Coordinates of C-alpha atoms and ligand atoms in Angstrom, one line a residue:
X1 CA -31.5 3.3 -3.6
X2 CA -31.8 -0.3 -2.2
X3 CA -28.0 -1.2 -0.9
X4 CA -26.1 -3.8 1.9
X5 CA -24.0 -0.9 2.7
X6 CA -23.7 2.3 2.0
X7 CA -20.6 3.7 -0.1
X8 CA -18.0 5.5 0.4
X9 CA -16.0 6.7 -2.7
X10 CA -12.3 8.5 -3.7
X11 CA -9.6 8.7 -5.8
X12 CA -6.2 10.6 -6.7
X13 CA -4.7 11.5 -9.5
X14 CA -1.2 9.8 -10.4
X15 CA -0.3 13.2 -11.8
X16 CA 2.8 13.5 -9.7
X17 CA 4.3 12.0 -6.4
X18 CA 1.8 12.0 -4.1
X19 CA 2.4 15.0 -0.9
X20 CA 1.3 15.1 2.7
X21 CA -1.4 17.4 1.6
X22 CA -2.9 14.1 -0.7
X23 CA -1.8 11.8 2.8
X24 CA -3.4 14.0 5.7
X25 CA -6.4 15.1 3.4
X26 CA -7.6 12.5 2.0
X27 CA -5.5 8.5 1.8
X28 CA -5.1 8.6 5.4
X29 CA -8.8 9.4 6.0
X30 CA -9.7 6.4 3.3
X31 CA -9.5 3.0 5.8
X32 CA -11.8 4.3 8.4
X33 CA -15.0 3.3 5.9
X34 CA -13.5 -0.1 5.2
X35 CA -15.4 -1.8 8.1
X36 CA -19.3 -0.2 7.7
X37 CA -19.6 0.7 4.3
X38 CA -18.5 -0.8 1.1
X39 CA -15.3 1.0 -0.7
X40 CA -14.5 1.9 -4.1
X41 CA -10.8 3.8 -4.0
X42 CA -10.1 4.7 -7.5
X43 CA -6.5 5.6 -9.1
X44 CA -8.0 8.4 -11.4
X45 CA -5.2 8.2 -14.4
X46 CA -8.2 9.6 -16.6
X47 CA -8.1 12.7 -15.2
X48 CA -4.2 12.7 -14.6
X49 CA -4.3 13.4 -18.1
X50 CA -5.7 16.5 -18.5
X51 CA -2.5 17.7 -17.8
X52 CA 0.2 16.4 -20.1
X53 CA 2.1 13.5 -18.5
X54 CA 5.2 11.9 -19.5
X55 CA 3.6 8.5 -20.1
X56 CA 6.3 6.4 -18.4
X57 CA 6.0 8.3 -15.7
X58 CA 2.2 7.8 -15.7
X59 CA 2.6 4.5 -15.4
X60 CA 5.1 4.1 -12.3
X61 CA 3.0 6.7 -10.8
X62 CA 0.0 4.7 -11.2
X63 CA 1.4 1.6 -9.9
X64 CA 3.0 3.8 -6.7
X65 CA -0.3 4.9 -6.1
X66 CA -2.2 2.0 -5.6
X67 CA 1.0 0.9 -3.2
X68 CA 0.7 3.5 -1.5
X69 CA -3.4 3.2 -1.2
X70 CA -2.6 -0.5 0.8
X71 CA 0.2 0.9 2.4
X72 CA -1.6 3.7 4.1
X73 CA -4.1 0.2 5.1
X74 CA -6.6 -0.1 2.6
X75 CA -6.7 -3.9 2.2
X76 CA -7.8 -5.2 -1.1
X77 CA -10.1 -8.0 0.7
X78 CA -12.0 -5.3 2.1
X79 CA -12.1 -2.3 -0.6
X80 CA -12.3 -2.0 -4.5
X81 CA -9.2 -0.5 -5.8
X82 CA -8.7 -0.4 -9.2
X83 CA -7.4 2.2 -11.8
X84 CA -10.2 4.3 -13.5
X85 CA -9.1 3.5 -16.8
X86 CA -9.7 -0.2 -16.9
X87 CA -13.5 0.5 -16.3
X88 CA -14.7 2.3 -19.1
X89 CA -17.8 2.6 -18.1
X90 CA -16.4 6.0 -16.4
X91 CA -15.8 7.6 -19.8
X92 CA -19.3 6.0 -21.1
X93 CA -21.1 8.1 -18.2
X94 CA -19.1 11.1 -18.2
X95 CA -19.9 11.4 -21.5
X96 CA -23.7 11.1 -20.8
X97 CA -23.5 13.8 -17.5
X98 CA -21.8 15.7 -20.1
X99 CA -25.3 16.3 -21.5
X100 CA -26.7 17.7 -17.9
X101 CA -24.2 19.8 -16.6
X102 CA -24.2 23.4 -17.8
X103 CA -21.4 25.5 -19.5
X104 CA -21.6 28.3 -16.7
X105 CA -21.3 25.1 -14.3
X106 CA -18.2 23.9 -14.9
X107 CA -17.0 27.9 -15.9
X108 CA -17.3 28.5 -12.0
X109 CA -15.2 25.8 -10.8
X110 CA -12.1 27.2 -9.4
X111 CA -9.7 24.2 -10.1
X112 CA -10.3 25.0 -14.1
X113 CA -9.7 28.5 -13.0
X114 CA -5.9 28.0 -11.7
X115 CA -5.4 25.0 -13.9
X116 CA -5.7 26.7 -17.1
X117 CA -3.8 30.1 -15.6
X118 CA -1.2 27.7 -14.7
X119 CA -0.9 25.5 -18.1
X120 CA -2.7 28.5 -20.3
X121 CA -0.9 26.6 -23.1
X122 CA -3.4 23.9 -23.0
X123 CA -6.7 25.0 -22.1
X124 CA -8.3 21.3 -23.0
X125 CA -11.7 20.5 -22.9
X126 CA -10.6 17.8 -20.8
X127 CA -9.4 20.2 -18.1
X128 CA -12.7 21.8 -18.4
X129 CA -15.0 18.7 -18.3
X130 CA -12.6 17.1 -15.4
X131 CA -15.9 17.6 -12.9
X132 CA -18.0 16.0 -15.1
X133 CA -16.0 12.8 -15.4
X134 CA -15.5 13.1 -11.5
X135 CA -19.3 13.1 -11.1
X136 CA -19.4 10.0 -12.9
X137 CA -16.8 8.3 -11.1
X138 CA -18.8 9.0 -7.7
X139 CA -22.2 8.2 -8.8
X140 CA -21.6 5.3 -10.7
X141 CA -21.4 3.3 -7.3
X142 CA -23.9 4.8 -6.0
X143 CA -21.6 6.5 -3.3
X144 CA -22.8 8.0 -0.3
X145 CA -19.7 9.7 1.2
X146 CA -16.6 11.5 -0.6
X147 CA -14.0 11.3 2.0
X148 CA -11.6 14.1 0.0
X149 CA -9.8 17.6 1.1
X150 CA -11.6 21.1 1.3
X151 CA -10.5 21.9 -2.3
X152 CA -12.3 19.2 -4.6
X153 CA -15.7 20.0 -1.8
X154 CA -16.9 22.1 -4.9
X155 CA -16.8 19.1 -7.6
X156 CA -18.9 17.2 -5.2
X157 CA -21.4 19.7 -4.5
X158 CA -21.1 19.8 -8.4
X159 CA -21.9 15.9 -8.7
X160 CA -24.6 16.2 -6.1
X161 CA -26.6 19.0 -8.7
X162 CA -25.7 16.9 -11.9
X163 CA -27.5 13.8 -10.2
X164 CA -30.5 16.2 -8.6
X165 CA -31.0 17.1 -12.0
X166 CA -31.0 13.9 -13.6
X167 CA -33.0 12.1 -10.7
X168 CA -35.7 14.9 -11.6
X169 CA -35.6 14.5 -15.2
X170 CA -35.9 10.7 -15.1
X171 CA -37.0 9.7 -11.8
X172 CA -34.3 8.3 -9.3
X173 CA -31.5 7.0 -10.2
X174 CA -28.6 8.3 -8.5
X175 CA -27.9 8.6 -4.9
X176 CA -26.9 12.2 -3.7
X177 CA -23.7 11.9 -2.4
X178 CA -22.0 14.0 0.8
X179 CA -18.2 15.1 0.1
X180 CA -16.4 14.5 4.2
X181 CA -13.9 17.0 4.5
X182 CA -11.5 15.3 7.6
X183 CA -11.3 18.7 10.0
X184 CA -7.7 18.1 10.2
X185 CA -5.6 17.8 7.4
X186 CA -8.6 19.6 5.2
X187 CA -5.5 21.8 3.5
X188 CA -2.1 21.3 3.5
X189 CA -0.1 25.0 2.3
X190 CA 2.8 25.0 0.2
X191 CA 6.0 25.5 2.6
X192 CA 7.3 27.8 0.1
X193 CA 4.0 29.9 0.1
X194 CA 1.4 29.1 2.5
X195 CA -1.1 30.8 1.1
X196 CA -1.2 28.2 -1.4
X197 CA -2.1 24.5 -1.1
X198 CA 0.1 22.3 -1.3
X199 CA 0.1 20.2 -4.9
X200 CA 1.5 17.3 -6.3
X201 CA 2.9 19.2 -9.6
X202 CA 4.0 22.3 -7.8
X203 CA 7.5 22.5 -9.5
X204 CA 8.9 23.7 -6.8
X205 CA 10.3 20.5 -4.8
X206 CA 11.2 22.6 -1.6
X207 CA 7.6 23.9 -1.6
X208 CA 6.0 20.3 -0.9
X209 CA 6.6 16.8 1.2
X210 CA 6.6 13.9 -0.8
X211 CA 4.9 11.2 1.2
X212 CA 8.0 9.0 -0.8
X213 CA 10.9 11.5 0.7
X214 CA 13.5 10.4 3.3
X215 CA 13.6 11.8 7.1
X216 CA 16.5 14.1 5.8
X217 CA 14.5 15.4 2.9
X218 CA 11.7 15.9 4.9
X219 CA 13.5 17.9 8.0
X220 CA 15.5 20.3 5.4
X221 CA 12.2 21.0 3.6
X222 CA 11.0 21.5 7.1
X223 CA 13.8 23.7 8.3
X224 CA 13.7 25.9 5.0
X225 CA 9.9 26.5 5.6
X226 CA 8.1 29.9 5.1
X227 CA 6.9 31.5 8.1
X228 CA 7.6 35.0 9.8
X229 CA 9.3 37.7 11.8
X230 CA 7.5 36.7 14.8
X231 CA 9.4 34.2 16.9
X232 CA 6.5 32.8 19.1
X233 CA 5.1 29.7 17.9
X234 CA 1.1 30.2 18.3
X235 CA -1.9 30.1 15.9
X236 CA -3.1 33.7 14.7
X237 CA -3.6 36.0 12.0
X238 CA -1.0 36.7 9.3
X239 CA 1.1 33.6 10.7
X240 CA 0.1 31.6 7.8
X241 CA 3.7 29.5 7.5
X242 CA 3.6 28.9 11.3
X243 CA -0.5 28.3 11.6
X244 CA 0.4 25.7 8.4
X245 CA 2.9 24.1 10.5
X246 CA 0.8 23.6 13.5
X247 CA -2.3 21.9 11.9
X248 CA 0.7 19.5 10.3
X249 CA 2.1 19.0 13.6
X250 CA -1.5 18.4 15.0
X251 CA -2.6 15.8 12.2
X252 CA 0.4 13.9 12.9
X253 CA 0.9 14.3 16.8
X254 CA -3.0 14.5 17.6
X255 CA -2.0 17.1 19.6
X256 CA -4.4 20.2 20.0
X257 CA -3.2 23.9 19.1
X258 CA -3.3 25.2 22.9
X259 CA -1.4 21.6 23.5
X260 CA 1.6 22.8 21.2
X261 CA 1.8 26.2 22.0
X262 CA 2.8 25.0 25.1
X263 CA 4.9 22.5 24.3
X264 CA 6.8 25.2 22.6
X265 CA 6.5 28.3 25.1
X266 CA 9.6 29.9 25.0
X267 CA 11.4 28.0 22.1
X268 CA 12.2 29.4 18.8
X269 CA 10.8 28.3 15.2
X270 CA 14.3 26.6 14.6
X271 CA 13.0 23.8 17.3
X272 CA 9.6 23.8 16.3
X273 CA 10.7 23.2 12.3
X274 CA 12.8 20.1 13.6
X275 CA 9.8 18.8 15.6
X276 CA 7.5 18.9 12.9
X277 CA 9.5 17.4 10.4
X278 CA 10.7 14.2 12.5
X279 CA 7.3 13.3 13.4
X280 CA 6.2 13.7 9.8
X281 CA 9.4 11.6 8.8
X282 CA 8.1 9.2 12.2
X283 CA 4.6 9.1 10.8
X284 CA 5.5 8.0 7.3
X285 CA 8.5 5.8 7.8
X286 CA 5.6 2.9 7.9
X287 CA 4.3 3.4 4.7
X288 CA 7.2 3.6 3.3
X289 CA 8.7 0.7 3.9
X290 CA 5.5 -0.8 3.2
X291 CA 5.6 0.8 -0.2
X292 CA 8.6 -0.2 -1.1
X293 CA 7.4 -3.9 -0.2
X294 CA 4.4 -3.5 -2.3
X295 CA 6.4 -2.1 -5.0
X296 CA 9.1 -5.1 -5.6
X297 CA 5.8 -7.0 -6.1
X298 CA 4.3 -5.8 -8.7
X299 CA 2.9 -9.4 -9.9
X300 CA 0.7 -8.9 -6.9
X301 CA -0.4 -5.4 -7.7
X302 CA -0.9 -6.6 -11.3
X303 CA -3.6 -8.8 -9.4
X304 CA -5.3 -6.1 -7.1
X305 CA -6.1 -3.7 -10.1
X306 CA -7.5 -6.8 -12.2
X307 CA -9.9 -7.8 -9.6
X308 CA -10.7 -4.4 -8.3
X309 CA -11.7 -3.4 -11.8
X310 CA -13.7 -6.7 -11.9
X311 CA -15.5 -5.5 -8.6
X312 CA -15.7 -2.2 -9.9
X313 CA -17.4 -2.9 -13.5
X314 CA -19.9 -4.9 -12.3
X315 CA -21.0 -2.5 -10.2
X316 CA -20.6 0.4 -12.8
X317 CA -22.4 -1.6 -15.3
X318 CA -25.5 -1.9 -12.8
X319 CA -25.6 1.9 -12.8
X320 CA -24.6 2.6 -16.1
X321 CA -27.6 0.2 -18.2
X322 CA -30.1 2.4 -15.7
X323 CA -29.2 5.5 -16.5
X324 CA -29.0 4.1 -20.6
X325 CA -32.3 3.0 -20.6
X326 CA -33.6 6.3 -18.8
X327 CA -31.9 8.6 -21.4
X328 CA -33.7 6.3 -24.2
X329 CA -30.8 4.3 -25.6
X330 CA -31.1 0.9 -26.8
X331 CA -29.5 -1.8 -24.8
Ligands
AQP1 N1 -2.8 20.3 0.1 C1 -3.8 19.5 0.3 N2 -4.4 19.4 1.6 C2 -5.4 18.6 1.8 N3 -5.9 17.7 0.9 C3 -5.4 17.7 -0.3 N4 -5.6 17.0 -1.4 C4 -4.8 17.4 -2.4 N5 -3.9 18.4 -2.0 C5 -4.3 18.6 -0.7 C6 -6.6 16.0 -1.5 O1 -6.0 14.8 -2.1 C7 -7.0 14.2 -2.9 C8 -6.5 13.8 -4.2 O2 -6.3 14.9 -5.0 P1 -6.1 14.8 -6.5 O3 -4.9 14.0 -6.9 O4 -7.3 14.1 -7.1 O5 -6.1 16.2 -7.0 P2 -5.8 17.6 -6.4 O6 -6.7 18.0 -5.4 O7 -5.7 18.5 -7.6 O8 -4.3 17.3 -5.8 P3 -3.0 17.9 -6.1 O9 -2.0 17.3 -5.2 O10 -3.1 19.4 -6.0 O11 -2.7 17.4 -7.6 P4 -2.3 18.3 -8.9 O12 -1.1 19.0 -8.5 O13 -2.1 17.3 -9.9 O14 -3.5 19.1 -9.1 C9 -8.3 15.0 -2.9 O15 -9.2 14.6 -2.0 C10 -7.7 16.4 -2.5 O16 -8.7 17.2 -1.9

């Protein structure tokens, strides 16, 4: 595929307030692309829906999102941001990749496997098609790398067989794209149980840190984290709480593992806890207040989505007539 640059693609979901697990992950990863390639960064409300919203909600959440995208230094002169549901070509191609992606496919994917044990009263077709629809938000700009966190690698891998197929059938028309998975910050564990990521709708508060919450907040969550009998503060086997602690404390410190086990020689949990939390609390207060800058403008949000969208559809579009025209439609 003939490109300036190549692309780098993402979004989140504003199905909730967004954790460290969504910052370390994936946002924080998102601005080092902005120079090299060109960006799409995508607020992904389509898919936010597959699990019922409160829609007021929806929408603070959706403008909070795209704050918090610029305020973790995505700037909108340099990257397409925009919210997925004010380029419809998204749903027009999803619908199409639909047709090329198989039932035992989408059967295997493990997100539909906990989502639907977790909301098993609404099984929705959505929930089950959500990797088809995040196939055709990546390959709609052509993308070339998914910056996201270890758990959506298997959707990509999904969208990289759903265009192989499709290139085959038709000749090529999608490029394959590579998911990134950052080596730190690749999965954030709940503090309440770590050996479960951390999500946005876990309803447990105490389990996750809200990118939003205050230094207080985040040191009592902190201090109340799970972690074990032991009282040495070292990566290792059955220390899940402490080993999800240390890759926190080594996202946000750049420190190495052997670099804090030293630092803590000798100390109990009680110090490390405090540690980690202030320089997650230290390591956030930035986007924060930037946030809450962003937020009292939200004229000037108003204006990012409308041209990011722009951007976005006439890029979409380019994709979208292609893979029309293959499949036989009439345009
Ligand atoms: N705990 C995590 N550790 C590392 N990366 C994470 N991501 C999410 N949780 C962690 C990454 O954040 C990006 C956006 O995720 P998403 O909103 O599209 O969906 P998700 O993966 O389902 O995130 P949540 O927080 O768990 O949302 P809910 O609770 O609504 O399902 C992705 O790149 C993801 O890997």
């Amino acid at each position: 595929m003939l490109k300036d640059k190549k692309v780098s693609y993402s979004g989140i979901q504003p199905s909730g307030n967004l954790t460290i697990g969504n910052y370390l992950g994936a946002l924080r990863n998102f601005s080092q692309y902005s120079d090299e390639y060109q960006t799409f960064y995508c607020v992904v409300d389509m898919h936010a829906i597959t699990v019922r919203q409160v829609p007021a909600e929806l929408r603070r959440r959706t403008y909070e999102t795209l704050a918090l995208y610029i305020a973790a230094g995505l700037d909108p002169e340099k990257n397409t941001l925009y919210v997925q549901s004010h380029v419809p070509a998204h749903a027009e191609l999803a619908w199409i990749l639909n047709c090329y992606t198989m039932f035992g496919e989408l059967s295997r994917m493990t997100q539909f496997k906990d989502k639907s044990a977790k909301h098993s009263d609404n099984i929705n077709a959505g929930l089950f098609t959500y990797p088809t629809l995040m196939a055709a938000d990546i390959l709609l700009y052509q993308t070339d790398v998914v910056p996201v966190g270890v758990d959506q690698k298997q959707h990509v891998e999904l969208a990289r067989d759903i265009a192989g197929r499709f290139n085959q059938a038709y000749s090529e028309t999608f490029t394959i794209p590579e998911p990134i998975i950052s080596k730190s910050g690749m999965k954030i564990m709940s503090l309440a149980d770590p050996t479960k990521k951390m999500s946005k709708s876990d309803e447990n508060a105490n389990a996750v840190v809200y990118i939003l919450d205050d230094k207080d907040t985040i040191i009592r969550k902190f201090k109340r984290a799970v972690t074990d009998s032991d009282t040495c503060v070292r990566y290792g086997e059955g220390k899940d709480g402490i080993n999800n602690l240390m890759s926190i404390y080594s996202c946000v410190s750049g420190k190495s593992y052997d670099e804090i086990e030293r630092e803590f020689e000798g100390r109990g949990y009680g110090d490390f806890k405090l540690a980690v939390g202030e320089a997650v609390a230290d390591t956030l207060a930035p986007v924060q207040a930037e946030h809450a800058r962003l937020l009292s403008d939200k004229a000037y949000l108003e204006s990012v989505m409308k041209n990011g969208a722009d951007t976005a559809a006439y890029f979409a579009q380019k994709t979208l007539s292609k893979v029309k025209k293959k499949v036989g439609f009439l345009i």
